[in-house]
XYZ file of C-alpha atoms in Angstrom:
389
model
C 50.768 85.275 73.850
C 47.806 87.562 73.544
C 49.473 89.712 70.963
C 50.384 86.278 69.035
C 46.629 85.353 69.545
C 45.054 88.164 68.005
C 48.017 88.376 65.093
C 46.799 84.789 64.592
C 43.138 85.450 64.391
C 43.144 88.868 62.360
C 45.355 85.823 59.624
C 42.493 83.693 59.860
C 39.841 86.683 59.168
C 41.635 87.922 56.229
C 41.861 84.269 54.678
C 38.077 83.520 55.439
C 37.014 86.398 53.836
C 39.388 86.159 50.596
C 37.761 82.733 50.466
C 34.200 83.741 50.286
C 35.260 86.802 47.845
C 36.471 83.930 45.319
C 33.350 81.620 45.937
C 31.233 84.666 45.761
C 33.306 85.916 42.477
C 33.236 82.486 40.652
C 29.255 82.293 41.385
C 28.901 85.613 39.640
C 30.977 84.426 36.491
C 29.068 81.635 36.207
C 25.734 83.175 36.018
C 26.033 84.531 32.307
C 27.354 81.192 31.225
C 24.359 79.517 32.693
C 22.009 82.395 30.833
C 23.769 81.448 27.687
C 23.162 78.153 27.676
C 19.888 78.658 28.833
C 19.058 80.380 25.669
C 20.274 77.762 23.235
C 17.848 74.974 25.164
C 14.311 76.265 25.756
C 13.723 79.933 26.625
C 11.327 82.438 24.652
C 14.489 84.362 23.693
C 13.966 85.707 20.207
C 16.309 83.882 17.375
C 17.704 86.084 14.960
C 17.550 86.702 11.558
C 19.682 89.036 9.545
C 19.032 90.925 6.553
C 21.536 93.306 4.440
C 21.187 95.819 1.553
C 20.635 99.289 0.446
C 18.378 101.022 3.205
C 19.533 104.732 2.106
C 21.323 105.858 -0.511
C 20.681 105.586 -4.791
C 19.495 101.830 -4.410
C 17.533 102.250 -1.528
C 14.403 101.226 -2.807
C 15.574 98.120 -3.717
C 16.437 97.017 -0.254
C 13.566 99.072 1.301
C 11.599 96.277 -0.629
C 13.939 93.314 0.359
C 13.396 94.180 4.095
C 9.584 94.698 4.397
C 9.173 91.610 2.334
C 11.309 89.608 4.998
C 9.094 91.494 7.351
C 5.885 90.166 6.473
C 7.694 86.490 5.821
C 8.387 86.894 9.578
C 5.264 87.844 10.888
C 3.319 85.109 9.313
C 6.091 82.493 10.937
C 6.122 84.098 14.196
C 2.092 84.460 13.793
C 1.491 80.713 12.923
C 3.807 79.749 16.541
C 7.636 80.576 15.595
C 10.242 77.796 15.896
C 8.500 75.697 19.339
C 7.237 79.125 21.022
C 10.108 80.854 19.834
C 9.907 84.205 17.891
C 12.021 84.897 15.220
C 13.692 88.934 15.339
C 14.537 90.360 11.932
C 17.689 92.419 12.454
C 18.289 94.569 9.005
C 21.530 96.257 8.064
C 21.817 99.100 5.923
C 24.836 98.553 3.178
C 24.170 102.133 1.493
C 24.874 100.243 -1.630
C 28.178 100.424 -1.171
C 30.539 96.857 -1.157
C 32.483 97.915 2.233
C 29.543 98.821 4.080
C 27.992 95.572 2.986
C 31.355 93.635 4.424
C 31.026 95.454 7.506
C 27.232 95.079 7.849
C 27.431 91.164 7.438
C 30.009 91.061 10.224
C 28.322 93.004 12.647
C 25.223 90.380 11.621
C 27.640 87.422 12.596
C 29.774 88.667 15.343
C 28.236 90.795 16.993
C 24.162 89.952 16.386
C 24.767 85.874 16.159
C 22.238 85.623 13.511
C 21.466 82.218 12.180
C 21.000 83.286 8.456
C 21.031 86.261 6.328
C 18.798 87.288 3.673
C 20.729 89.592 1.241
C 22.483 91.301 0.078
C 20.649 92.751 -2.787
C 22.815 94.489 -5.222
C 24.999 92.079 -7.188
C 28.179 93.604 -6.727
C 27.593 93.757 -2.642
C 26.633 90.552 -2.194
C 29.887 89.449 -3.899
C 31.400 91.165 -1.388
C 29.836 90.013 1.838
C 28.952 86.546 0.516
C 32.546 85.020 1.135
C 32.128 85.936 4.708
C 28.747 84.894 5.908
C 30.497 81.650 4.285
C 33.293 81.251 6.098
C 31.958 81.703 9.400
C 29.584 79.011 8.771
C 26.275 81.459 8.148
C 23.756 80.560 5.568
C 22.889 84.040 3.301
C 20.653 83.607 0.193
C 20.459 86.689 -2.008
C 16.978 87.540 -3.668
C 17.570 89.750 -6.407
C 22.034 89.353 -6.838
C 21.587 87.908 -10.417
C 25.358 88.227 -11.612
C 27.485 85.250 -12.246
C 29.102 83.752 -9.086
C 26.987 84.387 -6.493
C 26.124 80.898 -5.677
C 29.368 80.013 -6.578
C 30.975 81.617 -3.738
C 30.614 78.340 -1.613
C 28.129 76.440 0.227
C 26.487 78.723 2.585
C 25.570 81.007 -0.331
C 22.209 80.709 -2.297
C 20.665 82.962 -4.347
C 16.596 82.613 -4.621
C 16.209 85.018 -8.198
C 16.985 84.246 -11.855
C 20.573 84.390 -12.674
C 21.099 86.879 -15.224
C 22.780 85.038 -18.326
C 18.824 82.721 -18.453
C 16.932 85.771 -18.423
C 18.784 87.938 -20.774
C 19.309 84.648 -23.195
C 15.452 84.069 -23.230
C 14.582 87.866 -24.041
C 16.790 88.105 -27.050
C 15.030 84.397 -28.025
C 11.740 85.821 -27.384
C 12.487 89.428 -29.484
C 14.190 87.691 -32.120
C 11.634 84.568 -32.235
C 8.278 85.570 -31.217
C 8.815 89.666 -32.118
C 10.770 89.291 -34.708
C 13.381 91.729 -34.281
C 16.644 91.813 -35.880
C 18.520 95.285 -35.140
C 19.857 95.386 -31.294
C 21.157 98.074 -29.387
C 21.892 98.018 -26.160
C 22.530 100.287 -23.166
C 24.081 99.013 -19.786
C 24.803 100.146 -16.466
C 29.041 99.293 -15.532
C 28.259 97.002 -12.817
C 28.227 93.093 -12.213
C 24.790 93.168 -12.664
C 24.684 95.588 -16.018
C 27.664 93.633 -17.236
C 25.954 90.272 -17.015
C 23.041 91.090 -18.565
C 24.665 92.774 -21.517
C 27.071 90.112 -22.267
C 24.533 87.735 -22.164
C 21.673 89.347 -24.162
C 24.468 90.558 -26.622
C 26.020 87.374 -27.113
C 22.383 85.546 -27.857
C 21.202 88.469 -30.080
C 24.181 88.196 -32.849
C 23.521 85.028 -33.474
C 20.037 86.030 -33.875
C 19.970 89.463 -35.342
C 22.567 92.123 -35.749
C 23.841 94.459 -32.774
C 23.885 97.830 -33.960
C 25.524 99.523 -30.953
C 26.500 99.435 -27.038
C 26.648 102.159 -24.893
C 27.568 101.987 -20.929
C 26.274 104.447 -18.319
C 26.011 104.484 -14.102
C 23.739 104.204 -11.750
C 22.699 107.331 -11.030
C 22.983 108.989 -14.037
C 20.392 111.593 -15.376
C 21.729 112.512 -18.784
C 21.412 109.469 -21.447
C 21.528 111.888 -24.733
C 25.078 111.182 -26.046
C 24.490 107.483 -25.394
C 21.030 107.427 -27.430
C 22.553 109.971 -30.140
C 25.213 107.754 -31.115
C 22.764 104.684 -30.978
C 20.365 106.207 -33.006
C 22.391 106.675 -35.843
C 22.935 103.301 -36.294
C 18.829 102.340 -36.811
C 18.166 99.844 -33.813
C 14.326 98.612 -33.802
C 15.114 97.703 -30.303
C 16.690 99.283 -27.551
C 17.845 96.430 -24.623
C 18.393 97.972 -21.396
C 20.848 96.398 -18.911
C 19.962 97.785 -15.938
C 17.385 99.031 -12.899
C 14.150 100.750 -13.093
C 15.043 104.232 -12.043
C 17.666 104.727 -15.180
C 15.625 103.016 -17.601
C 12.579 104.988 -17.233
C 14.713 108.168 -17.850
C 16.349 106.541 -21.403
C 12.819 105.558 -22.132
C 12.135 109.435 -22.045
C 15.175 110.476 -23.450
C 15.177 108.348 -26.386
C 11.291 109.420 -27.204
C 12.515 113.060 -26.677
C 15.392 111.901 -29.569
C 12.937 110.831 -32.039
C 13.448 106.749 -31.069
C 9.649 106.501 -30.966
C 9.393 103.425 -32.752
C 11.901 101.392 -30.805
C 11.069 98.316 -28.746
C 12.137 98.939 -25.327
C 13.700 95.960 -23.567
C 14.893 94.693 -20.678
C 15.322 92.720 -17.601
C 13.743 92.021 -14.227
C 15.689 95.666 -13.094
C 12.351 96.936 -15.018
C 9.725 95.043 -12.190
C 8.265 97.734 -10.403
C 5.581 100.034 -10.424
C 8.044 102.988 -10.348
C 8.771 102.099 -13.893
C 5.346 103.379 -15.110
C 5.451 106.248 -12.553
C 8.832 107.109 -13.517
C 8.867 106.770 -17.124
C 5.186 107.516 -18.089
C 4.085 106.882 -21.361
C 7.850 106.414 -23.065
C 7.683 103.292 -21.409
C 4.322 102.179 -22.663
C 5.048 98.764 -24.529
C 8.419 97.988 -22.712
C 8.777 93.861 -22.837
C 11.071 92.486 -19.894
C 11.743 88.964 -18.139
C 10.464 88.958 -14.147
C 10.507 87.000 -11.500
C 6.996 87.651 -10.211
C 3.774 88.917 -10.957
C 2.056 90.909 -8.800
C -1.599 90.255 -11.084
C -1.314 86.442 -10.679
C -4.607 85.647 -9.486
C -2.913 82.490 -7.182
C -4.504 82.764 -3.828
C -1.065 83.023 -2.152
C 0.107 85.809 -4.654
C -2.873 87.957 -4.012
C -2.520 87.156 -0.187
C 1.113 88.409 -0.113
C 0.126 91.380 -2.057
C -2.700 92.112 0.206
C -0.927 91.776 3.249
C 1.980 94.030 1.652
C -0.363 96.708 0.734
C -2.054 96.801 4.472
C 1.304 97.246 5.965
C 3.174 99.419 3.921
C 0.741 100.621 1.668
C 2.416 100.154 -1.746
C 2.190 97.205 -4.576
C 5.489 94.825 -4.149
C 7.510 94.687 -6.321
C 9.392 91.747 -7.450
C 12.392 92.032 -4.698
C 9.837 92.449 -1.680
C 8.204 88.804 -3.715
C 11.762 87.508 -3.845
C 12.906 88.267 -0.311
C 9.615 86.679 0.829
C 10.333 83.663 -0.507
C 13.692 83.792 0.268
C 12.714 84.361 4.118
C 10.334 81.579 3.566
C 12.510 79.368 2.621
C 15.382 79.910 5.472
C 12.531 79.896 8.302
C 11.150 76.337 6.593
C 14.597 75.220 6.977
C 14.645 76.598 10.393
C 11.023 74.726 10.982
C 12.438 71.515 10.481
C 16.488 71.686 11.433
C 16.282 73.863 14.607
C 18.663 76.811 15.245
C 21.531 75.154 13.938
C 23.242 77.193 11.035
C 24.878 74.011 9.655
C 21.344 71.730 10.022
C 19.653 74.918 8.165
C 22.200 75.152 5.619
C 21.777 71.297 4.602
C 17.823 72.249 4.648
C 18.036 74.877 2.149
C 20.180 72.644 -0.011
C 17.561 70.392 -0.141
C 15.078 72.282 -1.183
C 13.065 71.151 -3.678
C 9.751 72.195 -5.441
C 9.178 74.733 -3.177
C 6.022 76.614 -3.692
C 6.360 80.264 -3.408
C 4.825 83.138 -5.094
C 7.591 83.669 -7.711
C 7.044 80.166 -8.594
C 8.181 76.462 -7.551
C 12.007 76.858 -6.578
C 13.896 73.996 -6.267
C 18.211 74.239 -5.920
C 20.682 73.195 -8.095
C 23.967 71.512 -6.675
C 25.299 75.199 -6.020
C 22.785 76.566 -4.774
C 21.158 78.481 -7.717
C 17.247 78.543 -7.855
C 15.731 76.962 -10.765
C 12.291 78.482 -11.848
C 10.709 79.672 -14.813
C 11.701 82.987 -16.347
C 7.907 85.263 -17.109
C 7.771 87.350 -19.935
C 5.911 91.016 -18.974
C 4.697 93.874 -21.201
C 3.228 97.524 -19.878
C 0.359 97.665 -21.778
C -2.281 101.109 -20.654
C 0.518 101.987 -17.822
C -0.053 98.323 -16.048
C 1.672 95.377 -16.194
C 0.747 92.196 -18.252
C 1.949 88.808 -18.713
C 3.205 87.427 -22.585
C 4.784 84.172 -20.971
């Protein structure tokens, strides 16, 4: 009996403490469930915002701008009280430029980061790339500065907050034919979306204008423009249109002086809008006329505050993609303002977006999420930028 007794008991040990193992087990998995939901209903727990472009690399200027204008979009929201105490965390990726590292960098955004919206990416042919995904997992991602066709097009999560590229280049032939009165085109592009675009556009507007003397491609990248501009010259352009970024163009600006194309009009597209341009280039780029975005010498209060505010924290003039991807921030944390953290709620926001004043202008979408604003007209004139139009 005794030996039964104790078997018995030792039985009734074992089972009481399995039992409080589970119970103690199942109240430990439940705690992180309870944390999670916690964070989705009221706690100070930072929302997340992502951001993806070039942070190193060829093109890293661009997105260097992208991010600190996002930056100081962020501050001022999480200055004037976040969304109901809440701060909002930028969390930037670095594509490199490159179209995989964009994919990946968007996913590691979504999956991994559970942002609520992205602002990028920046190069056209990257943002191709990661659009289709921030779209179908639901994400909203506007681009400020992808201007090739498509972008929007992608599908409903995708805006883009910059001038598409077929209405600016379309307007500067108009305005060199029109208002300059220039007839002989050539034209140099850079073989991506975003060169591509531009050329095809501008070319297609100027021979029914004028006469287009001569096209020449190139890369990002490139250093050496002299075969391009020797073959061009031969054919007598008065104007010289220039598909691409600031960095290249400032080096066929002072190429094609060093060629004897003195008296050509340089021209070109919002790629020109910075003040590495003028650095760059120096005086071969005195004169240049190019469509923008934004204008940094807009004496509008909330242009000059932006600029101010840029220049105390980074110490540098913004250019037009730190302008764009502050109104492109602006615009996502309005949305997130007035629909919550709720990617879907935000997403209808944005689409409804409508005369929305920023400081590249009063952006309202159309049905596919393409801004509509006016296209300016800038000239260097004495190393500094002015405005034509």
């Amino acid at each position: 009996m005794s030996k039964r007794f104790y078997l018995m008991l030792t039985m009734v040990l074992v089972v009481t403490l399995f039992v409080s193992a589970c119970g103690n087990s199942q109240t430990q998995n439940s705690q992180p469930a309870q944390q999670s939901s916690s964070q989705g209903t009221g706690s100070k727990e930072s929302l997340k915002l992502g951001m993806v472009g070039p942070l190193t690399g060829n093109t890293a200027t661009y997105g260097t701008s992208v991010k600190n204008g996002v930056e100081i979009a962020v501050d001022e929201f999480n200055n004037n009280g976040g969304y109901n105490g809440q701060n909002v965390e930028l969390v930037a990726e670095d594509s490199r430029g490159d179209q995989t590292e964009a994919s990946n960098a968007t996913r590691k955004l979504i999956e991994q980061d559970k942002v609520f919206a992205i602002v990028g990416a920046v190069l056209s042919s990257e943002t191709l790339t990661a659009a289709p995904i921030a779209n179908d997992a639901g994400i909203p991602m506007i681009s400020p500065s992808a201007t090739a066709p498509g972008v929007p097009e992608v599908g409903p999560y995708i805006f883009r907050n910059c001038i598409a590229d077929n209405v600016q280049a379309v307007q500067m032939a108009e305005y060199a034919a029109k208002e300059l009165g220039l007839k002989r085109f050539a034209v140099m592009y850079t073989n991506n979306d975003y060169g591509l675009a531009l050329k095809n556009a501008f070319t297609d507007t100027a021979k029914t204008l004028g006469e287009v003397v001569g096209v020449e491609a190139y890369m990002d990248g490139d250093n050496d423009f002299r075969a391009q501009l020797s073959k061009l010259k031969q054919q007598n352009p008065d104007a010289l249109y220039i598909g691409g970024y600031y960095t290249e163009a400032a080096k066929i600006a002072q190429q094609a002086k060093q060629q004897g194309l003195d008296n050509v009009v340089l021209l070109g597209g919002d790629g020109f809008y910075s003040p590495q341009l003028v650095e760059l280039g120096g005086d071969a780029v005195e004169g240049a006329v190019f469509t923008a975005g934004f204008f940094s010498g807009d004496p509008a209060e909330p242009v000059q505050k932006f600029v101010s505010a840029y220049k105390a924290k980074f110490n540098a003039e913004p250019d037009m993609f730190a302008a764009q991807a502050y109104d492109a921030a602006n615009i996502v944390l309005n949305a997130l303002k007035k629909a919550g953290p709720d990617s879907k709620a935000i997403r209808e926001e944005m689409a409804a977006t409508k005369d929305f004043p920023g400081i590249t202008g009063v952006t309202s979408f159309d049905e596919q999420g393409d801004a509509v604003k006016q296209v300016l007209i800038l000239k260097v004139v004495d190393g500094k930028f002015t405005k034509l139009r």
